[in-house]
Amino acid sequence: MMSETNTRTAHLYPPGPDEPYSPTQDLLSWMNNYFKRYGNIYKASVYGSSVYMISAPEYAEHVLRKNWQNYKKGMAIKRIAWLLGNGLMVSEGEFWKRQRRMIQPAFRHDAIGALSHVITAANLALLERWKEAAREKKSVNATRDISRMVAESVLMAIFGVDYEHVRPHFSILTDESARNLQFAEEFRSLGKIVSRVAAERRKKNIKSTDMLGMLMEARDRDSGQIMPDRQLVNETMTLIVAGHETTASTLNWVWYLLSQHPEVEEKLWRELDNVHASELPDLNDLRRFAYTRHILDEALRLYPPGWLMTRRALKDDHLGDYFVPAGTEIYISTYHIQRHPELWEAADCFCPDRFGPDFSQERHPPTMLPFSVGPRNCIGEIFARLEMQIHLMMIAKQLRLGYDEKKPPELDAAVNLRSKYDFVMIPEIRASGNGYETHQREQRLEGSTFNSVS
Ligand code: HEM
């Protein structure tokens, strides 16, 4: 689709509607209509800015990877900056690069692998609650329960032995589903909890191997300095927010999709029946369970939480033949790329088998980019994948969740792609799902890798 430079026509602009986007319209449906009318790129006025909307992987590749240095985060990041300060999601340039280098070790394969037991513990508690509901023939609010499990996993990963102290303060993450100004104000005020934990650890000379501990120890490669306290707070709050809603939302969609596709559920059970009851999955096991991974990929394809990535051109550029003046906003619709009828067969169908051995994640240009691509891709991908796969394996081995509502869920395409309403599900105990025993949970917790060294 991208032609070579010598055939470019300078100052050719993409087609697009004359009338600006109105904030009363649903952005995703509005984009649907115009991609159908204009193709993979169109130009429109959105919130007073000139925006190029794109749904072609070639253009995404150009903006996110090939010429990424010419693009900073778009205007929409201002709202996130207000909530999270200048953390990794928001920062730019040299400062971002230094911070990313300092934070990266906390997300390396071995560091994440050590978190399996934390995730397993959070899921064992959830499994027991849902089994109890199944026995009593009660429905569960899966959205709320999954949100709590994910919050528990991410807070335990970050705060380790201090988790119990911080937990009550962060209940707003799961008890409040609105993401409005009031939420932002309350959440921002929790920065002081992070500061307090860090100060206490410094005072007592506690060096912990949890994520906060790793961030506190990280040193800038050139200056040898640690992060100032304010930045430590910004980065920690960023990880909590970025790691919570995205993962929780994907798992919600997974359960909904499974409830609508018994043939997929059957195939999943066949794979899980190869897991012994005493075997609790860890990072090294996950590759073996290919179908479980394909289900997660397919849910991420159909409902990518980060459905829209926005950038702003720093200097003039081109996307194919189209001229991109400096200052243009680019909206990259992961949602539309991942459901593009020319890129995917039966694009709207839930069909995990499409990720079988013939599919390469490394397709160029990328047709699958739920964690983005290029230098600013998701730092938490391995953690999120570990969390989602352990959850699905542990729960689906023993339970199935039925969806009781007659009408299909509605999309809420805001910062993340969520369902408008909570998923209320009916858990049933699977006949052949042999159980994880409670004493194994205790063993796992005792074997915690969060060694605090005083
Ligand atoms: C299913 C789960 C997740 C999905 C789909 C997801 C998706 C994404 C995407 C699309 C971006 C790029 C945003 C942009 O450039 O505009 C991103 C960035 C980021 N994500 Fe995730 N994410 C997930 C889980 C996590 C987790 C668990 C963490 C951490 C605990 C995390 C931390 C971050 C951070 C810090 C960034 C900014 C990276 C940078 O700019 O250097 N994410 N994520």
PDB file of C-alpha atoms in Angstrom, residues 119 122-123 125-127 129-130 140-155 173-175 179 243-258 296 384 387-388 391-392 395-396 399 401 422-425:
ATOM      1  CA  ILE A 119      -0.825 -14.768  40.350  1.00  0.00           C
ATOM      2  CA  ALA A 122      -4.857 -14.597  43.654  1.00  0.00           C
ATOM      3  CA  ASN A 123      -6.558 -17.095  41.329  1.00  0.00           C
ATOM      4  CA  ALA A 125      -8.864 -17.442  46.099  1.00  0.00           C
ATOM      5  CA  LEU A 126     -11.070 -16.538  43.131  1.00  0.00           C
ATOM      6  CA  LEU A 127     -11.523 -20.193  42.150  1.00  0.00           C
ATOM      7  CA  ARG A 129     -15.199 -18.246  45.651  1.00  0.00           C
ATOM      8  CA  TRP A 130     -16.615 -19.208  42.268  1.00  0.00           C
ATOM      9  CA  VAL A 140     -21.184 -14.087  40.065  1.00  0.00           C
ATOM     10  CA  ASN A 141     -20.240 -10.619  38.893  1.00  0.00           C
ATOM     11  CA  ALA A 142     -17.281 -11.799  36.803  1.00  0.00           C
ATOM     12  CA  THR A 143     -16.225  -8.269  35.866  1.00  0.00           C
ATOM     13  CA  ARG A 144     -15.887  -7.182  39.482  1.00  0.00           C
ATOM     14  CA  ASP A 145     -14.261 -10.436  40.645  1.00  0.00           C
ATOM     15  CA  ILE A 146     -11.731 -10.504  37.807  1.00  0.00           C
ATOM     16  CA  SER A 147     -10.942  -6.856  38.400  1.00  0.00           C
ATOM     17  CA  ARG A 148     -10.181  -7.683  42.061  1.00  0.00           C
ATOM     18  CA  MET A 149      -8.004 -10.662  41.136  1.00  0.00           C
ATOM     19  CA  VAL A 150      -6.004  -8.608  38.630  1.00  0.00           C
ATOM     20  CA  ALA A 151      -5.625  -5.712  41.077  1.00  0.00           C
ATOM     21  CA  GLU A 152      -4.423  -8.149  43.713  1.00  0.00           C
ATOM     22  CA  SER A 153      -1.871  -9.677  41.313  1.00  0.00           C
ATOM     23  CA  VAL A 154      -0.484  -6.352  40.150  1.00  0.00           C
ATOM     24  CA  LEU A 155      -0.380  -4.823  43.647  1.00  0.00           C
ATOM     25  CA  LEU A 173      -9.544   0.536  41.486  1.00  0.00           C
ATOM     26  CA  THR A 174     -12.113  -2.206  41.766  1.00  0.00           C
ATOM     27  CA  ASP A 175     -14.973  -0.649  43.728  1.00  0.00           C
ATOM     28  CA  ARG A 179     -13.146   6.647  35.158  1.00  0.00           C
ATOM     29  CA  GLY A 243      -1.523  -3.183  34.310  1.00  0.00           C
ATOM     30  CA  HIS A 244      -5.020  -3.357  35.743  1.00  0.00           C
ATOM     31  CA  GLU A 245      -7.879  -2.454  33.439  1.00  0.00           C
ATOM     32  CA  THR A 246      -6.257  -3.775  30.247  1.00  0.00           C
ATOM     33  CA  THR A 247      -5.724  -7.283  31.589  1.00  0.00           C
ATOM     34  CA  ALA A 248      -9.058  -7.408  33.428  1.00  0.00           C
ATOM     35  CA  SER A 249     -10.985  -6.288  30.376  1.00  0.00           C
ATOM     36  CA  THR A 250      -9.371  -8.942  28.140  1.00  0.00           C
ATOM     37  CA  LEU A 251     -10.272 -11.697  30.594  1.00  0.00           C
ATOM     38  CA  ASN A 252     -13.869 -10.498  30.684  1.00  0.00           C
ATOM     39  CA  TRP A 253     -14.101 -10.839  26.933  1.00  0.00           C
ATOM     40  CA  VAL A 254     -12.448 -14.267  27.072  1.00  0.00           C
ATOM     41  CA  TRP A 255     -15.185 -15.594  29.367  1.00  0.00           C
ATOM     42  CA  TYR A 256     -17.932 -14.045  27.318  1.00  0.00           C
ATOM     43  CA  LEU A 257     -16.518 -15.468  24.079  1.00  0.00           C
ATOM     44  CA  LEU A 258     -16.101 -18.932  25.591  1.00  0.00           C
ATOM     45  CA  LEU A 296      -6.149 -15.247  24.535  1.00  0.00           C
ATOM     46  CA  ALA A 384       0.002  -9.674  31.261  1.00  0.00           C
ATOM     47  CA  GLU A 387      -1.407 -13.471  34.338  1.00  0.00           C
ATOM     48  CA  MET A 388      -4.073 -14.167  31.728  1.00  0.00           C
ATOM     49  CA  HIS A 391      -6.046 -17.428  35.215  1.00  0.00           C
ATOM     50  CA  LEU A 392      -7.626 -19.144  32.242  1.00  0.00           C
ATOM     51  CA  ILE A 395     -10.343 -21.544  36.280  1.00  0.00           C
ATOM     52  CA  ALA A 396     -11.338 -23.315  33.055  1.00  0.00           C
ATOM     53  CA  LEU A 399     -15.358 -24.390  35.973  1.00  0.00           C
ATOM     54  CA  LEU A 401     -19.060 -19.797  33.101  1.00  0.00           C
ATOM     55  CA  ASP A 422     -20.564  -5.864  34.069  1.00  0.00           C
ATOM     56  CA  PHE A 423     -20.640  -9.496  32.975  1.00  0.00           C
ATOM     57  CA  VAL A 424     -22.836 -11.479  35.323  1.00  0.00           C
ATOM     58  CA  MET A 425     -22.013 -15.150  34.802  1.00  0.00           C
TER      59      MET A 425
END
